[in-house]
Short mmCIF file of C-alpha atoms in Angstrom, two decimals:
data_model
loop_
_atom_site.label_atom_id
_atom_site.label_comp_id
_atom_site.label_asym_id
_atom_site.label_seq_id
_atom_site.Cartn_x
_atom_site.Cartn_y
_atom_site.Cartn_z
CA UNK A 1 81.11 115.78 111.78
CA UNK A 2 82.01 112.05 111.65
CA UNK A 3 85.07 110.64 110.85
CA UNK A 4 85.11 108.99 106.89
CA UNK A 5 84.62 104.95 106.95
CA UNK A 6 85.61 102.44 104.38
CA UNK A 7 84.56 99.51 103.47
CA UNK A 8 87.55 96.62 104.18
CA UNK A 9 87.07 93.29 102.17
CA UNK A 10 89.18 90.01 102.87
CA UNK A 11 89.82 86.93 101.61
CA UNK A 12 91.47 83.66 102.04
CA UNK A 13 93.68 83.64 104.78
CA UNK A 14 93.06 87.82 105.72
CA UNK A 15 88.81 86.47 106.44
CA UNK A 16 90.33 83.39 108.48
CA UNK A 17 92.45 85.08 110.17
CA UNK A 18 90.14 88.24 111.08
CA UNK A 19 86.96 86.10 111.33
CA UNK A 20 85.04 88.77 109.19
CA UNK A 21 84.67 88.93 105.25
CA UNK A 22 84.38 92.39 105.27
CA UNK A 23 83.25 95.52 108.24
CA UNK A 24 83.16 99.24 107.73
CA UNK A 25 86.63 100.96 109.20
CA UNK A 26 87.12 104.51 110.41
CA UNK A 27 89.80 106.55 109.39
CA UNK A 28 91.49 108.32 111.68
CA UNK A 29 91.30 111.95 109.86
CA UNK A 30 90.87 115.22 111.06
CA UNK A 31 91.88 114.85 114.50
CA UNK A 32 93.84 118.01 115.08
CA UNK A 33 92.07 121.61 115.63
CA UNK A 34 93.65 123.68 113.34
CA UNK A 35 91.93 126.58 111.70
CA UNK A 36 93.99 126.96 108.50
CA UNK A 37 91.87 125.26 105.79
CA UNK A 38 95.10 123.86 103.69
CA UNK A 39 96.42 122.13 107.13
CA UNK A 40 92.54 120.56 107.57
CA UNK A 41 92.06 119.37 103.86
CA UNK A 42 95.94 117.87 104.29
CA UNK A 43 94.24 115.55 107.18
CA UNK A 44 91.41 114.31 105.67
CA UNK A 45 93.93 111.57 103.62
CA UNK A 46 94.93 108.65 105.12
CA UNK A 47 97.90 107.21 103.34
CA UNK A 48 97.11 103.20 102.00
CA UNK A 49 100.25 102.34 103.27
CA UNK A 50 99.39 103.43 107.14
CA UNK A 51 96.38 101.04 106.64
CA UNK A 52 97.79 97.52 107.93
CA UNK A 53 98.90 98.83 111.17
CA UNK A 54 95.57 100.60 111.48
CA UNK A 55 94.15 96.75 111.41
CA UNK A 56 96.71 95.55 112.84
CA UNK A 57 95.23 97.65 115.76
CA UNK A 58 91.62 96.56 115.38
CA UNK A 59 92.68 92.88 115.22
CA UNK A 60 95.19 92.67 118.05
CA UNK A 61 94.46 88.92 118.24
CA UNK A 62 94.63 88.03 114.69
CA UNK A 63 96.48 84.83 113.84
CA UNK A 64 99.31 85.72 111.57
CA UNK A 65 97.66 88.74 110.51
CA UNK A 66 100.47 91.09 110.17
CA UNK A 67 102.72 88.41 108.21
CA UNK A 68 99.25 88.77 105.88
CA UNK A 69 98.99 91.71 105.70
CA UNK A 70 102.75 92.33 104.54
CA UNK A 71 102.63 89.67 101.81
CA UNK A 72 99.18 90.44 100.19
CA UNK A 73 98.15 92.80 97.22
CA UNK A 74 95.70 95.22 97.75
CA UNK A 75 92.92 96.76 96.08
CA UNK A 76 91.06 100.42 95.96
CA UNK A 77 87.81 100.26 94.14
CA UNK A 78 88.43 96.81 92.27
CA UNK A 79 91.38 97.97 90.98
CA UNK A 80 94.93 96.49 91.94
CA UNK A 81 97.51 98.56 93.73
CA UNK A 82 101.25 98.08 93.05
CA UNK A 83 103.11 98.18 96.17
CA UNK A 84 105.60 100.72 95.58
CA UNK A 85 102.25 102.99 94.77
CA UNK A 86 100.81 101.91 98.88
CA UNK A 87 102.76 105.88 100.21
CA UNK A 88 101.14 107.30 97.15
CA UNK A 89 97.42 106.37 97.80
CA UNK A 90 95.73 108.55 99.74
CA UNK A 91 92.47 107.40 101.32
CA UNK A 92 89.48 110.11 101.97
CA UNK A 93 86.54 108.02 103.35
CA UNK A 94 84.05 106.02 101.21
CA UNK A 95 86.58 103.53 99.18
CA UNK A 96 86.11 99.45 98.75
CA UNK A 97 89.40 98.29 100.14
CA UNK A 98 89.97 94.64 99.35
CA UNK A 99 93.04 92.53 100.94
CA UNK A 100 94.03 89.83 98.62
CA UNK A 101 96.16 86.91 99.80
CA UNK A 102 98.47 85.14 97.49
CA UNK A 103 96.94 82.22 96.31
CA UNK A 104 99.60 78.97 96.02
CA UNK A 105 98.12 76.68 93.32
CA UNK A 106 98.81 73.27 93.16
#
């Protein structure tokens, strides 16, 4: 069985600072060996709010990227994500994650 992927999109300063505008990212989901079919399906969600220290981790030598990552908005499926909603948000594999820098006009 493989672990569920998403598909992480940035912009502005998130792509600069990554070098990519998007790449496919595993979850880390179902790692434990339990037998009990409640405790597996509890797993397989990945919380949106554990997701910047999960790139933080991939991107080790990101400029800036966790200062980026902390004042962004984020998207699920082209749709905007409050941040008090980030605990509530429950990733299961397949989603369009987009990281969306604030934008200073001028």
């Amino acid at each position: 069985k493989t672990s569920p992927t998403i598909t992480m999109l940035y912009f502005a300063a998130a792509s600069t600072s990554i070098g990519l505008t998007s790449e496919q990212v595993t979850l880390p989901l179902g790692q434990s060996q339990t037998e009990s079919p409640e405790h597996r399906e509890a797993e397989l969600k990945f919380p949106l709010s554990s997701l910047p220290s999960l790139l933080l981790s991939l991107h080790p030598t990101a400029l800036n990227l966790k200062q980026i990552l902390d004042t962004s908005q984020w998207s699920v499926n082209v749709e905007m994500v409050d941040s008090d909603d980030m605990d509530k948000i429950e990733l299961k594999g397949g989603e369009e994650v987009a990281v969306i820098c604030p934008v200073s006009g001028g």
